[in-house]
């Protein structure tokens, strides 16, 4: 079975500090893509960052970076210089393709609160 | 460049009724997926549409059905509503069937009483 586990239901961080959200996943496929999505109270699911499993280099997007450990099936998200607008639910997800079929598998999310 | 749009934003129905939710994909996208997100959970895949056909389906009963139109917009229909169908329904679109990055709409919040 393909699963995503986010072991931290809730986290909080002070504004301007750094926080790391954890994610582990399980798949028997070798080719897949990993994502972090952000869902603020407005409900819109926003893509934060993506990582191709075949790339060893960790992805970065401005203040957001990942630590991808393929052997350990770990994909953590680091948010630097946290801002109040980062307050949201964060979902880790991955997608694999078997033939032409693939769909996103999500974790249960981590609720991040950024405090002033 | 218009993103993914969904309508309505909120909906209240009673048990046994039927509901139709609508989605317009991001400009240039031809593949649409639907997800159900129960309160406090991550989204669960319902089905995917491409070239007006259902291409794959998650673990949802036949009460959940869909349609894709020639302009790539899509509908999700749920028959014989149950209390447990109360959730946020998300539509996501991608460039094509094997494009890995999906872009989500704002969702439709369905409450079944």
PDB file of N, CA and C in Angstrom, chain A residues 2-108:
ATOM      1  N   UNK A   2       0.417   2.253  -0.688  1.00  0.00           N
ATOM      2  CA  UNK A   2       1.158   3.518  -0.738  1.00  0.00           C
ATOM      3  C   UNK A   2       0.604   4.443   0.332  1.00  0.00           C
ATOM      4  N   UNK A   3       1.484   4.918   1.199  1.00  0.00           N
ATOM      5  CA  UNK A   3       1.036   5.748   2.314  1.00  0.00           C
ATOM      6  C   UNK A   3       1.973   6.916   2.540  1.00  0.00           C
ATOM      7  N   UNK A   4       1.441   7.943   3.196  1.00  0.00           N
ATOM      8  CA  UNK A   4       2.220   9.100   3.628  1.00  0.00           C
ATOM      9  C   UNK A   4       1.930   9.319   5.102  1.00  0.00           C
ATOM     10  N   UNK A   5       2.968   9.489   5.896  1.00  0.00           N
ATOM     11  CA  UNK A   5       2.812   9.698   7.333  1.00  0.00           C
ATOM     12  C   UNK A   5       3.411  11.040   7.727  1.00  0.00           C
ATOM     13  N   UNK A   6       2.589  11.857   8.344  1.00  0.00           N
ATOM     14  CA  UNK A   6       3.063  13.111   8.925  1.00  0.00           C
ATOM     15  C   UNK A   6       2.865  12.983  10.429  1.00  0.00           C
ATOM     16  N   UNK A   7       3.953  12.856  11.154  1.00  0.00           N
ATOM     17  CA  UNK A   7       3.895  12.485  12.569  1.00  0.00           C
ATOM     18  C   UNK A   7       3.625  13.651  13.504  1.00  0.00           C
ATOM     19  N   UNK A   8       3.615  14.868  12.981  1.00  0.00           N
ATOM     20  CA  UNK A   8       3.409  16.053  13.803  1.00  0.00           C
ATOM     21  C   UNK A   8       2.052  16.663  13.474  1.00  0.00           C
ATOM     22  N   UNK A   9       1.009  16.403  14.249  1.00  0.00           N
ATOM     23  CA  UNK A   9      -0.307  16.964  13.938  1.00  0.00           C
ATOM     24  C   UNK A   9      -0.309  18.495  14.012  1.00  0.00           C
ATOM     25  N   UNK A  10       0.443  19.039  14.982  1.00  0.00           N
ATOM     26  CA  UNK A  10       0.486  20.490  15.147  1.00  0.00           C
ATOM     27  C   UNK A  10       1.889  20.932  15.499  1.00  0.00           C
ATOM     28  N   UNK A  11       2.250  22.107  15.007  1.00  0.00           N
ATOM     29  CA  UNK A  11       3.530  22.717  15.366  1.00  0.00           C
ATOM     30  C   UNK A  11       3.341  24.223  15.437  1.00  0.00           C
ATOM     31  N   UNK A  12       4.203  24.855  16.234  1.00  0.00           N
ATOM     32  CA  UNK A  12       4.184  26.310  16.268  1.00  0.00           C
ATOM     33  C   UNK A  12       5.611  26.823  16.210  1.00  0.00           C
ATOM     34  N   UNK A  13       5.755  28.040  15.706  1.00  0.00           N
ATOM     35  CA  UNK A  13       7.077  28.655  15.557  1.00  0.00           C
ATOM     36  C   UNK A  13       6.933  30.160  15.720  1.00  0.00           C
ATOM     37  N   UNK A  14       7.953  30.782  16.238  1.00  0.00           N
ATOM     38  CA  UNK A  14       7.955  32.235  16.343  1.00  0.00           C
ATOM     39  C   UNK A  14       8.295  32.843  14.991  1.00  0.00           C
ATOM     40  N   UNK A  15       7.690  33.968  14.732  1.00  0.00           N
ATOM     41  CA  UNK A  15       7.973  34.714  13.513  1.00  0.00           C
ATOM     42  C   UNK A  15       9.483  34.903  13.368  1.00  0.00           C
ATOM     43  N   UNK A  16       9.979  34.738  12.138  1.00  0.00           N
ATOM     44  CA  UNK A  16      11.384  34.912  11.754  1.00  0.00           C
ATOM     45  C   UNK A  16      12.262  33.699  12.098  1.00  0.00           C
ATOM     46  N   UNK A  17      11.716  32.725  12.818  1.00  0.00           N
ATOM     47  CA  UNK A  17      12.518  31.538  13.116  1.00  0.00           C
ATOM     48  C   UNK A  17      12.324  30.472  12.043  1.00  0.00           C
ATOM     49  N   UNK A  18      13.035  29.369  12.225  1.00  0.00           N
ATOM     50  CA  UNK A  18      13.007  28.267  11.255  1.00  0.00           C
ATOM     51  C   UNK A  18      12.273  27.079  11.851  1.00  0.00           C
ATOM     52  N   UNK A  19      11.509  26.400  11.015  1.00  0.00           N
ATOM     53  CA  UNK A  19      10.760  25.223  11.465  1.00  0.00           C
ATOM     54  C   UNK A  19      10.883  24.132  10.412  1.00  0.00           C
ATOM     55  N   UNK A  20      10.888  22.892  10.871  1.00  0.00           N
ATOM     56  CA  UNK A  20      10.969  21.746   9.964  1.00  0.00           C
ATOM     57  C   UNK A  20       9.783  20.818  10.190  1.00  0.00           C
ATOM     58  N   UNK A  21       9.084  20.508   9.115  1.00  0.00           N
ATOM     59  CA  UNK A  21       7.943  19.594   9.151  1.00  0.00           C
ATOM     60  C   UNK A  21       8.378  18.235   8.582  1.00  0.00           C
ATOM     61  N   UNK A  22       7.989  17.170   9.267  1.00  0.00           N
ATOM     62  CA  UNK A  22       8.445  15.832   8.896  1.00  0.00           C
ATOM     63  C   UNK A  22       7.429  15.102   8.031  1.00  0.00           C
ATOM     64  N   UNK A  23       7.942  14.221   7.178  1.00  0.00           N
ATOM     65  CA  UNK A  23       7.090  13.402   6.329  1.00  0.00           C
ATOM     66  C   UNK A  23       7.847  12.136   5.959  1.00  0.00           C
ATOM     67  N   UNK A  24       7.200  11.004   6.096  1.00  0.00           N
ATOM     68  CA  UNK A  24       7.734   9.759   5.557  1.00  0.00           C
ATOM     69  C   UNK A  24       6.680   9.154   4.652  1.00  0.00           C
ATOM     70  N   UNK A  25       7.120   8.361   3.706  1.00  0.00           N
ATOM     71  CA  UNK A  25       6.185   7.788   2.741  1.00  0.00           C
ATOM     72  C   UNK A  25       6.593   6.361   2.441  1.00  0.00           C
ATOM     73  N   UNK A  26       5.701   5.638   1.822  1.00  0.00           N
ATOM     74  CA  UNK A  26       5.985   4.254   1.472  1.00  0.00           C
ATOM     75  C   UNK A  26       5.444   3.961   0.083  1.00  0.00           C
ATOM     76  N   UNK A  27       6.303   3.520  -0.791  1.00  0.00           N
ATOM     77  CA  UNK A  27       5.923   3.086  -2.122  1.00  0.00           C
ATOM     78  C   UNK A  27       6.955   2.091  -2.606  1.00  0.00           C
ATOM     79  N   UNK A  28       6.514   1.168  -3.436  1.00  0.00           N
ATOM     80  CA  UNK A  28       7.434   0.196  -4.015  1.00  0.00           C
ATOM     81  C   UNK A  28       7.951   0.664  -5.370  1.00  0.00           C
ATOM     82  N   UNK A  29       7.404   1.792  -5.849  1.00  0.00           N
ATOM     83  CA  UNK A  29       7.843   2.318  -7.131  1.00  0.00           C
ATOM     84  C   UNK A  29       9.169   3.059  -6.978  1.00  0.00           C
ATOM     85  N   UNK A  30       9.923   3.130  -8.062  1.00  0.00           N
ATOM     86  CA  UNK A  30      11.216   3.809  -8.025  1.00  0.00           C
ATOM     87  C   UNK A  30      11.124   5.230  -8.557  1.00  0.00           C
ATOM     88  N   UNK A  31      10.150   5.457  -9.430  1.00  0.00           N
ATOM     89  CA  UNK A  31       9.990   6.791 -10.011  1.00  0.00           C
ATOM     90  C   UNK A  31       8.737   7.438  -9.471  1.00  0.00           C
ATOM     91  N   UNK A  32       8.921   8.565  -8.814  1.00  0.00           N
ATOM     92  CA  UNK A  32       7.770   9.260  -8.245  1.00  0.00           C
ATOM     93  C   UNK A  32       8.163  10.714  -8.010  1.00  0.00           C
ATOM     94  N   UNK A  33       7.176  11.491  -7.646  1.00  0.00           N
ATOM     95  CA  UNK A  33       7.369  12.906  -7.364  1.00  0.00           C
ATOM     96  C   UNK A  33       6.768  13.192  -5.995  1.00  0.00           C
ATOM     97  N   UNK A  34       7.427  14.062  -5.279  1.00  0.00           N
ATOM     98  CA  UNK A  34       6.998  14.425  -3.932  1.00  0.00           C
ATOM     99  C   UNK A  34       6.628  15.896  -3.891  1.00  0.00           C
ATOM    100  N   UNK A  35       5.657  16.206  -3.049  1.00  0.00           N
ATOM    101  CA  UNK A  35       5.156  17.578  -2.975  1.00  0.00           C
ATOM    102  C   UNK A  35       4.876  17.972  -1.526  1.00  0.00           C
ATOM    103  N   UNK A  36       4.974  19.258  -1.298  1.00  0.00           N
ATOM    104  CA  UNK A  36       4.393  19.867  -0.118  1.00  0.00           C
ATOM    105  C   UNK A  36       3.353  20.876  -0.608  1.00  0.00           C
ATOM    106  N   UNK A  37       2.142  20.731  -0.063  1.00  0.00           N
ATOM    107  CA  UNK A  37       1.072  21.673  -0.343  1.00  0.00           C
ATOM    108  C   UNK A  37       0.723  22.399   0.945  1.00  0.00           C
ATOM    109  N   UNK A  38       0.315  23.644   0.788  1.00  0.00           N
ATOM    110  CA  UNK A  38      -0.115  24.487   1.906  1.00  0.00           C
ATOM    111  C   UNK A  38      -1.602  24.762   1.740  1.00  0.00           C
ATOM    112  N   UNK A  39      -2.356  24.631   2.843  1.00  0.00           N
ATOM    113  CA  UNK A  39      -3.789  24.918   2.805  1.00  0.00           C
ATOM    114  C   UNK A  39      -4.130  25.888   3.921  1.00  0.00           C
ATOM    115  N   UNK A  40      -4.205  27.177   3.607  1.00  0.00           N
ATOM    116  CA  UNK A  40      -4.574  28.167   4.626  1.00  0.00           C
ATOM    117  C   UNK A  40      -6.064  28.051   4.947  1.00  0.00           C
ATOM    118  N   UNK A  41      -6.539  28.811   5.913  1.00  0.00           N
ATOM    119  CA  UNK A  41      -7.963  28.750   6.266  1.00  0.00           C
ATOM    120  C   UNK A  41      -8.895  29.037   5.091  1.00  0.00           C
ATOM    121  N   UNK A  42      -8.400  29.697   4.078  1.00  0.00           N
ATOM    122  CA  UNK A  42      -9.218  29.952   2.888  1.00  0.00           C
ATOM    123  C   UNK A  42      -9.511  28.677   2.095  1.00  0.00           C
ATOM    124  N   UNK A  43      -8.850  27.574   2.445  1.00  0.00           N
ATOM    125  CA  UNK A  43      -9.061  26.233   1.879  1.00  0.00           C
ATOM    126  C   UNK A  43      -8.308  25.965   0.586  1.00  0.00           C
ATOM    127  N   UNK A  44      -7.828  27.001  -0.097  1.00  0.00           N
ATOM    128  CA  UNK A  44      -7.133  26.776  -1.368  1.00  0.00           C
ATOM    129  C   UNK A  44      -5.856  25.997  -1.122  1.00  0.00           C
ATOM    130  N   UNK A  45      -5.705  24.884  -1.794  1.00  0.00           N
ATOM    131  CA  UNK A  45      -4.506  24.056  -1.688  1.00  0.00           C
ATOM    132  C   UNK A  45      -3.456  24.645  -2.623  1.00  0.00           C
ATOM    133  N   UNK A  46      -2.351  25.097  -2.059  1.00  0.00           N
ATOM    134  CA  UNK A  46      -1.324  25.803  -2.835  1.00  0.00           C
ATOM    135  C   UNK A  46      -0.052  24.977  -2.866  1.00  0.00           C
ATOM    136  N   UNK A  47       0.505  24.775  -4.046  1.00  0.00           N
ATOM    137  CA  UNK A  47       1.752  24.033  -4.175  1.00  0.00           C
ATOM    138  C   UNK A  47       2.902  24.863  -3.617  1.00  0.00           C
ATOM    139  N   UNK A  48       3.641  24.284  -2.691  1.00  0.00           N
ATOM    140  CA  UNK A  48       4.774  24.967  -2.071  1.00  0.00           C
ATOM    141  C   UNK A  48       6.075  24.588  -2.772  1.00  0.00           C
ATOM    142  N   UNK A  49       6.270  23.278  -2.947  1.00  0.00           N
ATOM    143  CA  UNK A  49       7.536  22.811  -3.489  1.00  0.00           C
ATOM    144  C   UNK A  49       7.368  21.387  -3.996  1.00  0.00           C
ATOM    145  N   UNK A  50       8.149  21.007  -5.009  1.00  0.00           N
ATOM    146  CA  UNK A  50       8.101  19.650  -5.544  1.00  0.00           C
ATOM    147  C   UNK A  50       9.516  19.113  -5.708  1.00  0.00           C
ATOM    148  N   UNK A  51       9.612  17.788  -5.666  1.00  0.00           N
ATOM    149  CA  UNK A  51      10.908  17.114  -5.759  1.00  0.00           C
ATOM    150  C   UNK A  51      10.763  15.878  -6.631  1.00  0.00           C
ATOM    151  N   UNK A  52      11.618  15.764  -7.622  1.00  0.00           N
ATOM    152  CA  UNK A  52      11.635  14.547  -8.424  1.00  0.00           C
ATOM    153  C   UNK A  52      12.496  13.499  -7.710  1.00  0.00           C
ATOM    154  N   UNK A  53      12.006  12.290  -7.592  1.00  0.00           N
ATOM    155  CA  UNK A  53      12.732  11.265  -6.832  1.00  0.00           C
ATOM    156  C   UNK A  53      14.063  10.894  -7.471  1.00  0.00           C
ATOM    157  N   UNK A  54      14.192  11.107  -8.780  1.00  0.00           N
ATOM    158  CA  UNK A  54      15.430  10.728  -9.449  1.00  0.00           C
ATOM    159  C   UNK A  54      16.528  11.773  -9.275  1.00  0.00           C
ATOM    160  N   UNK A  55      16.180  12.914  -8.698  1.00  0.00           N
ATOM    161  CA  UNK A  55      17.158  13.972  -8.473  1.00  0.00           C
ATOM    162  C   UNK A  55      17.692  13.896  -7.047  1.00  0.00           C
ATOM    163  N   UNK A  56      18.999  13.880  -6.913  1.00  0.00           N
ATOM    164  CA  UNK A  56      19.599  13.849  -5.575  1.00  0.00           C
ATOM    165  C   UNK A  56      19.592  15.216  -4.920  1.00  0.00           C
ATOM    166  N   UNK A  57      19.651  16.255  -5.738  1.00  0.00           N
ATOM    167  CA  UNK A  57      19.709  17.607  -5.193  1.00  0.00           C
ATOM    168  C   UNK A  57      18.364  17.971  -4.584  1.00  0.00           C
ATOM    169  N   UNK A  58      18.414  18.523  -3.373  1.00  0.00           N
ATOM    170  CA  UNK A  58      17.190  18.937  -2.699  1.00  0.00           C
ATOM    171  C   UNK A  58      16.611  20.193  -3.333  1.00  0.00           C
ATOM    172  N   UNK A  59      15.280  20.207  -3.475  1.00  0.00           N
ATOM    173  CA  UNK A  59      14.611  21.355  -4.074  1.00  0.00           C
ATOM    174  C   UNK A  59      14.557  22.528  -3.095  1.00  0.00           C
ATOM    175  N   UNK A  60      14.602  23.727  -3.635  1.00  0.00           N
ATOM    176  CA  UNK A  60      14.436  24.935  -2.833  1.00  0.00           C
ATOM    177  C   UNK A  60      13.542  25.903  -3.600  1.00  0.00           C
ATOM    178  N   UNK A  61      12.732  26.642  -2.837  1.00  0.00           N
ATOM    179  CA  UNK A  61      11.888  27.690  -3.382  1.00  0.00           C
ATOM    180  C   UNK A  61      11.863  28.820  -2.360  1.00  0.00           C
ATOM    181  N   UNK A  62      12.744  29.806  -2.605  1.00  0.00           N
ATOM    182  CA  UNK A  62      12.825  30.956  -1.710  1.00  0.00           C
ATOM    183  C   UNK A  62      13.075  30.487  -0.266  1.00  0.00           C
ATOM    184  N   UNK A  63      12.141  30.733   0.645  1.00  0.00           N
ATOM    185  CA  UNK A  63      12.343  30.379   2.051  1.00  0.00           C
ATOM    186  C   UNK A  63      12.056  28.909   2.347  1.00  0.00           C
ATOM    187  N   UNK A  64      11.599  28.181   1.358  1.00  0.00           N
ATOM    188  CA  UNK A  64      11.202  26.785   1.548  1.00  0.00           C
ATOM    189  C   UNK A  64      12.244  25.853   0.925  1.00  0.00           C
ATOM    190  N   UNK A  65      12.638  24.848   1.662  1.00  0.00           N
ATOM    191  CA  UNK A  65      13.567  23.857   1.140  1.00  0.00           C
ATOM    192  C   UNK A  65      13.178  22.488   1.700  1.00  0.00           C
ATOM    193  N   UNK A  66      13.647  21.445   1.030  1.00  0.00           N
ATOM    194  CA  UNK A  66      13.342  20.096   1.491  1.00  0.00           C
ATOM    195  C   UNK A  66      14.630  19.346   1.780  1.00  0.00           C
ATOM    196  N   UNK A  67      14.470  18.336   2.627  1.00  0.00           N
ATOM    197  CA  UNK A  67      15.539  17.372   2.868  1.00  0.00           C
ATOM    198  C   UNK A  67      14.992  16.021   2.418  1.00  0.00           C
ATOM    199  N   UNK A  68      15.429  15.588   1.250  1.00  0.00           N
ATOM    200  CA  UNK A  68      14.926  14.363   0.637  1.00  0.00           C
ATOM    201  C   UNK A  68      15.930  13.244   0.865  1.00  0.00           C
ATOM    202  N   UNK A  69      15.511  12.223   1.591  1.00  0.00           N
ATOM    203  CA  UNK A  69      16.339  11.054   1.853  1.00  0.00           C
ATOM    204  C   UNK A  69      15.628   9.842   1.248  1.00  0.00           C
ATOM    205  N   UNK A  70      16.023   9.493   0.015  1.00  0.00           N
ATOM    206  CA  UNK A  70      15.275   8.469  -0.721  1.00  0.00           C
ATOM    207  C   UNK A  70      15.342   7.105  -0.049  1.00  0.00           C
ATOM    208  N   UNK A  71      16.509   6.728   0.422  1.00  0.00           N
ATOM    209  CA  UNK A  71      16.653   5.401   1.045  1.00  0.00           C
ATOM    210  C   UNK A  71      15.781   5.291   2.292  1.00  0.00           C
ATOM    211  N   UNK A  72      15.685   6.360   3.028  1.00  0.00           N
ATOM    212  CA  UNK A  72      14.881   6.375   4.256  1.00  0.00           C
ATOM    213  C   UNK A  72      13.424   6.704   3.965  1.00  0.00           C
ATOM    214  N   UNK A  73      13.109   7.048   2.731  1.00  0.00           N
ATOM    215  CA  UNK A  73      11.765   7.459   2.333  1.00  0.00           C
ATOM    216  C   UNK A  73      11.265   8.582   3.235  1.00  0.00           C
ATOM    217  N   UNK A  74      12.110   9.604   3.313  1.00  0.00           N
ATOM    218  CA  UNK A  74      11.827  10.750   4.160  1.00  0.00           C
ATOM    219  C   UNK A  74      11.868  12.020   3.318  1.00  0.00           C
ATOM    220  N   UNK A  75      10.961  12.948   3.606  1.00  0.00           N
ATOM    221  CA  UNK A  75      10.837  14.163   2.788  1.00  0.00           C
ATOM    222  C   UNK A  75      10.368  15.293   3.699  1.00  0.00           C
ATOM    223  N   UNK A  76      11.292  15.952   4.368  1.00  0.00           N
ATOM    224  CA  UNK A  76      10.926  16.998   5.315  1.00  0.00           C
ATOM    225  C   UNK A  76      10.969  18.372   4.652  1.00  0.00           C
ATOM    226  N   UNK A  77      10.189  19.286   5.188  1.00  0.00           N
ATOM    227  CA  UNK A  77      10.095  20.662   4.674  1.00  0.00           C
ATOM    228  C   UNK A  77      10.653  21.615   5.711  1.00  0.00           C
ATOM    229  N   UNK A  78      11.584  22.460   5.297  1.00  0.00           N
ATOM    230  CA  UNK A  78      12.137  23.483   6.170  1.00  0.00           C
ATOM    231  C   UNK A  78      11.651  24.837   5.707  1.00  0.00           C
ATOM    232  N   UNK A  79      11.084  25.585   6.642  1.00  0.00           N
ATOM    233  CA  UNK A  79      10.634  26.946   6.367  1.00  0.00           C
ATOM    234  C   UNK A  79      11.544  27.888   7.150  1.00  0.00           C
ATOM    235  N   UNK A  80      12.263  28.708   6.437  1.00  0.00           N
ATOM    236  CA  UNK A  80      13.177  29.675   7.063  1.00  0.00           C
ATOM    237  C   UNK A  80      12.490  31.030   7.168  1.00  0.00           C
ATOM    238  N   UNK A  81      12.928  31.826   8.173  1.00  0.00           N
ATOM    239  CA  UNK A  81      12.388  33.181   8.338  1.00  0.00           C
ATOM    240  C   UNK A  81      10.853  33.148   8.292  1.00  0.00           C
ATOM    241  N   UNK A  82      10.251  32.340   9.164  1.00  0.00           N
ATOM    242  CA  UNK A  82       8.804  32.138   9.153  1.00  0.00           C
ATOM    243  C   UNK A  82       8.040  33.464   9.213  1.00  0.00           C
ATOM    244  N   UNK A  83       6.967  33.515   8.457  1.00  0.00           N
ATOM    245  CA  UNK A  83       6.120  34.698   8.409  1.00  0.00           C
ATOM    246  C   UNK A  83       4.704  34.337   8.850  1.00  0.00           C
ATOM    247  N   UNK A  84       3.969  35.350   9.320  1.00  0.00           N
ATOM    248  CA  UNK A  84       2.603  35.098   9.801  1.00  0.00           C
ATOM    249  C   UNK A  84       1.753  34.444   8.712  1.00  0.00           C
ATOM    250  N   UNK A  85       2.008  34.801   7.475  1.00  0.00           N
ATOM    251  CA  UNK A  85       1.251  34.225   6.359  1.00  0.00           C
ATOM    252  C   UNK A  85       1.555  32.760   6.096  1.00  0.00           C
ATOM    253  N   UNK A  86       2.545  32.223   6.771  1.00  0.00           N
ATOM    254  CA  UNK A  86       2.852  30.797   6.620  1.00  0.00           C
ATOM    255  C   UNK A  86       1.912  29.931   7.464  1.00  0.00           C
ATOM    256  N   UNK A  87       1.138  30.561   8.331  1.00  0.00           N
ATOM    257  CA  UNK A  87       0.174  29.820   9.147  1.00  0.00           C
ATOM    258  C   UNK A  87      -0.811  29.101   8.240  1.00  0.00           C
ATOM    259  N   UNK A  88      -0.875  27.778   8.368  1.00  0.00           N
ATOM    260  CA  UNK A  88      -1.706  26.957   7.472  1.00  0.00           C
ATOM    261  C   UNK A  88      -1.555  25.490   7.839  1.00  0.00           C
ATOM    262  N   UNK A  89      -2.365  24.650   7.194  1.00  0.00           N
ATOM    263  CA  UNK A  89      -2.135  23.202   7.196  1.00  0.00           C
ATOM    264  C   UNK A  89      -1.151  22.897   6.073  1.00  0.00           C
ATOM    265  N   UNK A  90      -0.197  22.033   6.370  1.00  0.00           N
ATOM    266  CA  UNK A  90       0.770  21.626   5.359  1.00  0.00           C
ATOM    267  C   UNK A  90       0.629  20.130   5.107  1.00  0.00           C
ATOM    268  N   UNK A  91       0.455  19.791   3.835  1.00  0.00           N
ATOM    269  CA  UNK A  91       0.270  18.399   3.449  1.00  0.00           C
ATOM    270  C   UNK A  91       1.448  17.925   2.603  1.00  0.00           C
ATOM    271  N   UNK A  92       1.960  16.787   2.973  1.00  0.00           N
ATOM    272  CA  UNK A  92       2.965  16.092   2.190  1.00  0.00           C
ATOM    273  C   UNK A  92       2.238  15.116   1.262  1.00  0.00           C
ATOM    274  N   UNK A  93       2.694  14.980   0.038  1.00  0.00           N
ATOM    275  CA  UNK A  93       2.021  14.095  -0.913  1.00  0.00           C
ATOM    276  C   UNK A  93       3.033  13.558  -1.918  1.00  0.00           C
ATOM    277  N   UNK A  94       2.693  12.430  -2.534  1.00  0.00           N
ATOM    278  CA  UNK A  94       3.516  11.943  -3.636  1.00  0.00           C
ATOM    279  C   UNK A  94       2.619  11.344  -4.711  1.00  0.00           C
ATOM    280  N   UNK A  95       3.190  11.229  -5.896  1.00  0.00           N
ATOM    281  CA  UNK A  95       2.478  10.631  -7.013  1.00  0.00           C
ATOM    282  C   UNK A  95       3.427   9.697  -7.746  1.00  0.00           C
ATOM    283  N   UNK A  96       2.933   8.522  -8.109  1.00  0.00           N
ATOM    284  CA  UNK A  96       3.689   7.605  -8.946  1.00  0.00           C
ATOM    285  C   UNK A  96       2.855   7.327 -10.182  1.00  0.00           C
ATOM    286  N   UNK A  97       3.501   6.882 -11.220  1.00  0.00           N
ATOM    287  CA  UNK A  97       2.774   6.550 -12.437  1.00  0.00           C
ATOM    288  C   UNK A  97       3.030   5.090 -12.793  1.00  0.00           C
ATOM    289  N   UNK A  98       1.949   4.348 -12.910  1.00  0.00           N
ATOM    290  CA  UNK A  98       2.026   2.981 -13.402  1.00  0.00           C
ATOM    291  C   UNK A  98       1.306   2.997 -14.741  1.00  0.00           C
ATOM    292  N   UNK A  99       2.056   2.903 -15.811  1.00  0.00           N
ATOM    293  CA  UNK A  99       1.475   3.153 -17.120  1.00  0.00           C
ATOM    294  C   UNK A  99       1.120   4.626 -17.198  1.00  0.00           C
ATOM    295  N   UNK A 100      -0.120   4.909 -17.498  1.00  0.00           N
ATOM    296  CA  UNK A 100      -0.552   6.301 -17.555  1.00  0.00           C
ATOM    297  C   UNK A 100      -1.409   6.663 -16.347  1.00  0.00           C
ATOM    298  N   UNK A 101      -1.375   5.833 -15.308  1.00  0.00           N
ATOM    299  CA  UNK A 101      -2.228   6.090 -14.158  1.00  0.00           C
ATOM    300  C   UNK A 101      -1.405   6.581 -12.978  1.00  0.00           C
ATOM    301  N   UNK A 102      -1.859   7.658 -12.412  1.00  0.00           N
ATOM    302  CA  UNK A 102      -1.204   8.173 -11.220  1.00  0.00           C
ATOM    303  C   UNK A 102      -2.127   9.138 -10.521  1.00  0.00           C
ATOM    304  N   UNK A 103      -2.091   9.140  -9.204  1.00  0.00           N
ATOM    305  CA  UNK A 103      -2.862  10.119  -8.454  1.00  0.00           C
ATOM    306  C   UNK A 103      -2.121  10.453  -7.171  1.00  0.00           C
ATOM    307  N   UNK A 104      -2.398  11.604  -6.626  1.00  0.00           N
ATOM    308  CA  UNK A 104      -1.716  12.075  -5.426  1.00  0.00           C
ATOM    309  C   UNK A 104      -2.183  11.299  -4.200  1.00  0.00           C
ATOM    310  N   UNK A 105      -1.208  10.894  -3.382  1.00  0.00           N
ATOM    311  CA  UNK A 105      -1.461  10.287  -2.083  1.00  0.00           C
ATOM    312  C   UNK A 105      -1.025  11.296  -1.031  1.00  0.00           C
ATOM    313  N   UNK A 106      -1.936  11.662  -0.147  1.00  0.00           N
ATOM    314  CA  UNK A 106      -1.673  12.711   0.834  1.00  0.00           C
ATOM    315  C   UNK A 106      -1.508  12.133   2.236  1.00  0.00           C
ATOM    316  N   UNK A 107      -0.727  12.849   3.051  1.00  0.00           N
ATOM    317  CA  UNK A 107      -0.723  12.603   4.474  1.00  0.00           C
ATOM    318  C   UNK A 107      -1.882  13.330   5.137  1.00  0.00           C
ATOM    319  N   UNK A 108      -1.952  13.207   6.480  1.00  0.00           N
ATOM    320  CA  UNK A 108      -3.064  13.827   7.198  1.00  0.00           C
ATOM    321  C   UNK A 108      -2.821  15.287   7.521  1.00  0.00           C
TER     322      UNK A 108
END
